[in-house]
C-alpha positions as a LaTeX table, in Angstrom:
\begin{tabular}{lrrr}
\hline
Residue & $x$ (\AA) & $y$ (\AA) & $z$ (\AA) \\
\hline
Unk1 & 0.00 & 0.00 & 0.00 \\
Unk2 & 1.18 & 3.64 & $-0.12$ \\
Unk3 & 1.63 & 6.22 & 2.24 \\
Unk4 & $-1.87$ & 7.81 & 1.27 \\
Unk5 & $-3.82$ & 4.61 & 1.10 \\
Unk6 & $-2.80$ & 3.89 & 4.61 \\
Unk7 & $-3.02$ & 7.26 & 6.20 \\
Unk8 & $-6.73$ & 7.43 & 4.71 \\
Unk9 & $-7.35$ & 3.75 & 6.38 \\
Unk10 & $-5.64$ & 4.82 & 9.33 \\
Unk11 & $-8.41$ & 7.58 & 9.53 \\
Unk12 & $-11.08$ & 5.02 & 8.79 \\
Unk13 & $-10.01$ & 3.28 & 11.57 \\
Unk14 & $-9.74$ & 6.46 & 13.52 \\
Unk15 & $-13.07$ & 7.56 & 12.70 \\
Unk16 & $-15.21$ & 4.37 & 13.39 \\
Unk17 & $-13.92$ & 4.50 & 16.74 \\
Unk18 & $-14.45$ & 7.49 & 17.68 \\
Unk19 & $-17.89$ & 7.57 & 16.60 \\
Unk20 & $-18.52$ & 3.70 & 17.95 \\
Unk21 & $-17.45$ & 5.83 & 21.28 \\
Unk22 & $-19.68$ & 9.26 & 21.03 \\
Unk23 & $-22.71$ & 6.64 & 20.55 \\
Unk24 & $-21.62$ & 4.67 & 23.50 \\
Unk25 & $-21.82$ & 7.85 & 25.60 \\
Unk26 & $-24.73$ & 9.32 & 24.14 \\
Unk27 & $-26.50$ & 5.78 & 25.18 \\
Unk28 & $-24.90$ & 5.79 & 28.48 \\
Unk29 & $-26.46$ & 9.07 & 29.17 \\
Unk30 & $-29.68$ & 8.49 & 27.76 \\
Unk31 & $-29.98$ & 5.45 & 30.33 \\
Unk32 & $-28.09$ & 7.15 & 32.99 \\
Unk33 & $-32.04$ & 7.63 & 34.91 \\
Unk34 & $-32.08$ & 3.99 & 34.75 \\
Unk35 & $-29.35$ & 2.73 & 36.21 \\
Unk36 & $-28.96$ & 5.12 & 39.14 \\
Unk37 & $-32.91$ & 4.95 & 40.17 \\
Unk38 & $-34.07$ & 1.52 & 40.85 \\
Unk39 & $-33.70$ & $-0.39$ & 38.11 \\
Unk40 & $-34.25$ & $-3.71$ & 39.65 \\
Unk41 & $-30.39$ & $-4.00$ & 41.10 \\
Unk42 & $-30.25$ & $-3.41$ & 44.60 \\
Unk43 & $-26.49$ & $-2.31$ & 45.28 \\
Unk44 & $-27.15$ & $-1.78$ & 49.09 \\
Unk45 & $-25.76$ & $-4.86$ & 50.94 \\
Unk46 & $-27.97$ & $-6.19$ & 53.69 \\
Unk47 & $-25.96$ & $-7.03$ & 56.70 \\
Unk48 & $-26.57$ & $-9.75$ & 59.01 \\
Unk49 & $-25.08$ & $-11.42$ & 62.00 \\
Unk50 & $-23.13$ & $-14.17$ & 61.74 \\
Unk51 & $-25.69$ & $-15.90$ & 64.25 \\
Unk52 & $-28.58$ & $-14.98$ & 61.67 \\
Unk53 & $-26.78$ & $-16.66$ & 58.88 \\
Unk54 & $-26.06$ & $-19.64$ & 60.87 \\
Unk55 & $-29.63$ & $-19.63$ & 62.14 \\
Unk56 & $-30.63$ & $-19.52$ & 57.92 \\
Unk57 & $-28.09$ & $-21.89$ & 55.84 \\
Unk58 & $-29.52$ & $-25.24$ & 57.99 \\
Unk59 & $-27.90$ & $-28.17$ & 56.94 \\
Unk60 & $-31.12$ & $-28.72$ & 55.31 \\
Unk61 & $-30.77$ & $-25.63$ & 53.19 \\
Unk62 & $-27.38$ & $-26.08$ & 52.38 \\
Unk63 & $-28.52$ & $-29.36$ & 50.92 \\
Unk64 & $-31.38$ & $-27.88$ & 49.03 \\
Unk65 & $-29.30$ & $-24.89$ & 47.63 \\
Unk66 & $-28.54$ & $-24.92$ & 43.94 \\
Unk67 & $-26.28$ & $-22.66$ & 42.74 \\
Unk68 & $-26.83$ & $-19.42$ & 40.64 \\
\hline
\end{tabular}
């Protein structure tokens, strides 16, 4: 290839990823109400003692438990 035929695919390149990236942020802020209001995802940890969660795996439930 010449110089010109691979600066203009070098700008191809460029230019597909930079506007693969403005559309990825243009998304992300279009859906930014989503994700930071209740959008199903709880991302507050509920705490509990280590006597509640010995009192709620039962060797029973441990049994039962299927995974993910």
């Amino acid at each position: 290839m010449t110089a010109n035929r691979e600066r203009r695919r070098a700008w191809a390149v460029f230019a597909t990823a930079m506007t693969t990236a403005a559309c990825g942020a243009v998304w992300t802020a279009s859906n930014w109400d989503d994700v930071t209001h209740g959008n199903g995802v709880s991302v507050h940890r509920e705490t509990k003692s280590p006597e509640e969660m010995r009192e709620f795996w039962t060797p029973e439930r441990m049994r039962n438990a299927k995974p993910g």
